[in-house]
XYZ file of C-alpha atoms in Angstrom:
228
model
C 24.768 30.794 -6.174
C 21.188 31.638 -5.260
C 20.445 30.405 -1.721
C 18.015 27.569 -1.054
C 14.946 28.766 0.830
C 11.772 27.250 2.260
C 9.467 26.126 -0.536
C 12.243 25.447 -3.059
C 12.404 22.129 -4.886
C 15.787 20.459 -4.348
C 17.517 17.311 -5.544
C 19.988 15.149 -3.641
C 22.808 15.739 -6.114
C 25.525 13.564 -4.587
C 25.765 10.072 -3.198
C 24.150 10.105 0.244
C 23.494 6.890 2.149
C 20.533 7.169 4.509
C 21.788 5.916 7.870
C 18.364 4.512 8.803
C 17.678 2.394 5.719
C 21.102 2.115 3.964
C 19.414 3.420 0.788
C 21.353 5.822 -1.448
C 19.160 8.916 -1.777
C 21.042 10.406 -4.736
C 18.720 11.756 -7.442
C 15.631 12.029 -5.246
C 13.763 15.310 -4.932
C 11.835 17.111 -2.232
C 10.496 20.486 -1.179
C 12.255 22.410 1.604
C 10.055 22.668 4.715
C 12.512 23.867 7.379
C 16.081 25.142 7.608
C 18.212 24.459 10.684
C 21.116 26.707 11.611
C 24.558 25.095 11.930
C 25.205 23.334 15.242
C 28.179 23.974 17.509
C 29.797 20.642 16.638
C 29.410 21.340 12.915
C 29.410 25.126 12.453
C 29.851 25.021 8.681
C 26.845 22.835 7.814
C 23.228 23.931 7.457
C 20.600 21.175 7.573
C 17.364 21.087 5.602
C 14.123 19.267 6.305
C 12.683 18.212 2.952
C 9.387 16.543 2.123
C 9.645 14.039 -0.718
C 7.793 14.792 -3.948
C 5.248 12.429 -5.487
C 7.866 11.308 -8.023
C 10.356 10.416 -5.298
C 7.730 8.586 -3.228
C 7.054 6.435 -6.297
C 10.775 5.761 -6.811
C 11.880 4.832 -3.299
C 11.840 1.059 -2.649
C 9.383 -0.464 -0.197
C 12.255 -1.524 2.050
C 12.877 2.176 2.735
C 9.335 2.720 4.007
C 9.176 -0.529 5.944
C 12.491 0.036 7.733
C 11.676 3.589 8.820
C 8.087 2.718 9.762
C 9.279 -0.236 11.849
C 11.799 2.015 13.608
C 9.016 4.593 14.224
C 10.749 7.226 12.102
C 9.306 9.515 9.447
C 9.601 8.301 5.868
C 7.927 11.146 3.983
C 10.434 13.699 5.311
C 14.209 13.639 5.601
C 16.813 15.925 7.180
C 19.808 16.329 4.875
C 22.935 18.524 4.789
C 23.164 21.515 2.488
C 26.239 20.397 0.558
C 24.434 17.488 -1.156
C 21.482 19.567 -2.390
C 20.894 21.274 -5.732
C 18.043 23.702 -6.280
C 16.001 22.605 -9.307
C 12.969 23.714 -11.253
C 9.881 21.658 -10.662
C 6.322 21.526 -9.457
C 5.019 20.314 -6.122
C 1.417 19.155 -5.870
C 0.435 18.660 -2.231
C -2.696 16.649 -3.050
C -0.752 14.313 -5.344
C 1.809 13.745 -2.583
C -0.941 12.951 -0.079
C -2.564 10.446 -2.438
C 0.789 8.753 -2.996
C 1.286 8.514 0.778
C -2.171 6.966 0.878
C -1.175 4.373 -1.720
C 1.944 3.481 0.278
C -0.095 3.086 3.450
C -2.640 0.888 1.670
C 0.070 -1.309 0.150
C 2.286 -1.708 3.195
C 0.726 -0.744 6.514
C -3.076 -0.624 6.858
C -3.322 -4.399 7.070
C -1.560 -4.393 10.442
C -4.121 -2.197 12.211
C -6.994 -4.636 12.596
C -10.412 -3.009 12.814
C -8.902 0.445 12.330
C -7.235 -0.740 9.131
C -10.516 -2.126 7.830
C -12.256 1.178 8.494
C -9.501 3.044 6.648
C -9.765 0.648 3.713
C -13.526 1.222 3.561
C -12.884 4.950 3.122
C -10.329 4.384 0.362
C -11.416 1.203 -1.455
C -9.288 2.109 -4.462
C -6.003 3.424 -3.084
C -4.686 4.326 -6.545
C -7.635 6.495 -7.493
C -6.749 10.181 -7.391
C -9.218 13.014 -7.390
C -9.063 16.781 -7.296
C -9.773 16.511 -3.581
C -7.413 15.667 -0.748
C -7.674 12.471 1.314
C -8.381 14.838 4.198
C -11.618 15.840 2.460
C -12.670 12.188 2.559
C -11.911 11.983 6.265
C -13.603 15.303 7.071
C -16.829 14.184 5.399
C -16.781 10.815 7.148
C -16.018 12.283 10.582
C -18.737 14.924 10.296
C -21.246 12.209 9.405
C -20.225 9.648 12.028
C -18.802 11.357 15.122
C -21.311 12.295 17.796
C -20.851 15.819 19.123
C -20.242 17.127 21.677
C -17.979 14.628 23.426
C -15.398 14.610 26.180
C -11.728 14.210 25.306
C -8.273 14.626 26.817
C -5.380 16.737 25.572
C -2.409 14.596 24.486
C -0.066 17.234 23.064
C 2.160 19.409 25.255
C 1.699 22.961 24.022
C 4.170 25.760 24.506
C 3.203 28.336 27.160
C 2.611 30.952 24.460
C 0.038 28.687 22.770
C -2.480 29.053 25.586
C -3.526 27.388 28.798
C -4.100 23.815 27.588
C -1.816 21.140 28.987
C -1.631 17.324 28.708
C -4.419 15.469 30.564
C -6.737 18.491 30.540
C -10.313 17.415 29.809
C -12.048 19.346 27.038
C -15.458 19.263 25.409
C -15.202 18.774 21.645
C -17.856 20.886 19.923
C -17.252 19.975 16.290
C -14.748 19.956 13.447
C -13.145 23.048 11.964
C -11.832 22.106 8.519
C -8.311 20.950 7.686
C -4.987 22.217 6.418
C -1.547 20.886 5.531
C 0.425 19.662 7.378
C -1.656 19.348 10.575
C -4.709 17.686 9.051
C -8.198 18.013 10.491
C -8.958 20.539 13.224
C -11.565 20.475 15.965
C -13.118 23.137 18.172
C -12.907 22.433 21.907
C -14.252 24.168 24.979
C -12.175 24.441 28.143
C -13.056 26.535 31.194
C -15.459 28.662 29.193
C -12.967 29.364 26.402
C -12.845 27.929 22.885
C -9.765 26.630 21.067
C -9.069 25.245 17.583
C -6.751 22.226 17.799
C -5.460 19.512 15.461
C -7.699 16.496 15.941
C -4.599 14.362 16.478
C -3.835 16.309 19.681
C -6.826 14.900 21.576
C -7.762 11.425 22.793
C -11.081 9.941 23.834
C -12.027 9.819 27.507
C -14.308 6.855 26.793
C -12.098 4.367 24.930
C -15.002 1.965 24.322
C -17.203 4.424 22.465
C -17.933 4.551 18.746
C -16.168 7.916 18.621
C -13.025 6.330 20.063
C -13.058 3.599 17.407
C -13.333 6.204 14.652
C -10.636 8.491 16.069
C -8.300 5.522 16.605
C -8.648 4.752 12.897
C -7.863 8.364 11.968
C -4.771 8.254 14.203
C -3.651 4.971 12.596
C -4.127 6.491 9.143
C -1.928 9.447 10.094
C 0.707 7.087 11.444
C 0.786 5.236 8.128
C 1.689 8.367 6.161
C 4.372 9.902 8.380
């Protein structure tokens, strides 16, 4: 049998009860994002991180999303064992998946984020409307028009030593935005000790929590949380 590799579309081909939600995932499809080597306590089993397709996101019941979101676990990805997967033919449209995540967030989660949720809703007044652009394009346009640059921020993410010199709590000067990409979203350019770095916008936090910039970035962070 041809091996399953990163980027393949796979189907959960056997009964498999998700331990987090008690939902049977049989028949649902996703795209392989990562492959984990067998662990010492289970040397015969390879695990796969799959991202659900648009079709699967439409099929899963709301209780699945609500349970995982409440437990602060990812609902758009799932780690599953190799023996339940079947490689299948199919198409994966990243923009369509992102718009479906947006629809789920609008239906189930944005309402719980107060002012941030209202700002998100104003950006996506019709959550079911799909375009040939990504939701990240909508955010990038809004952020470029409404954030005031440059501004001071703090690093939140703990980078590996090989990634550079930035560490949590370091103060940086955010110069501007630098586009976006899947899966990390929007990037920003920061200055630190005379050097420039390109970082995911989600890896920084505002020094001044009462500023307009902080309100906007809090909404972006909430939006990301609602599509995990």
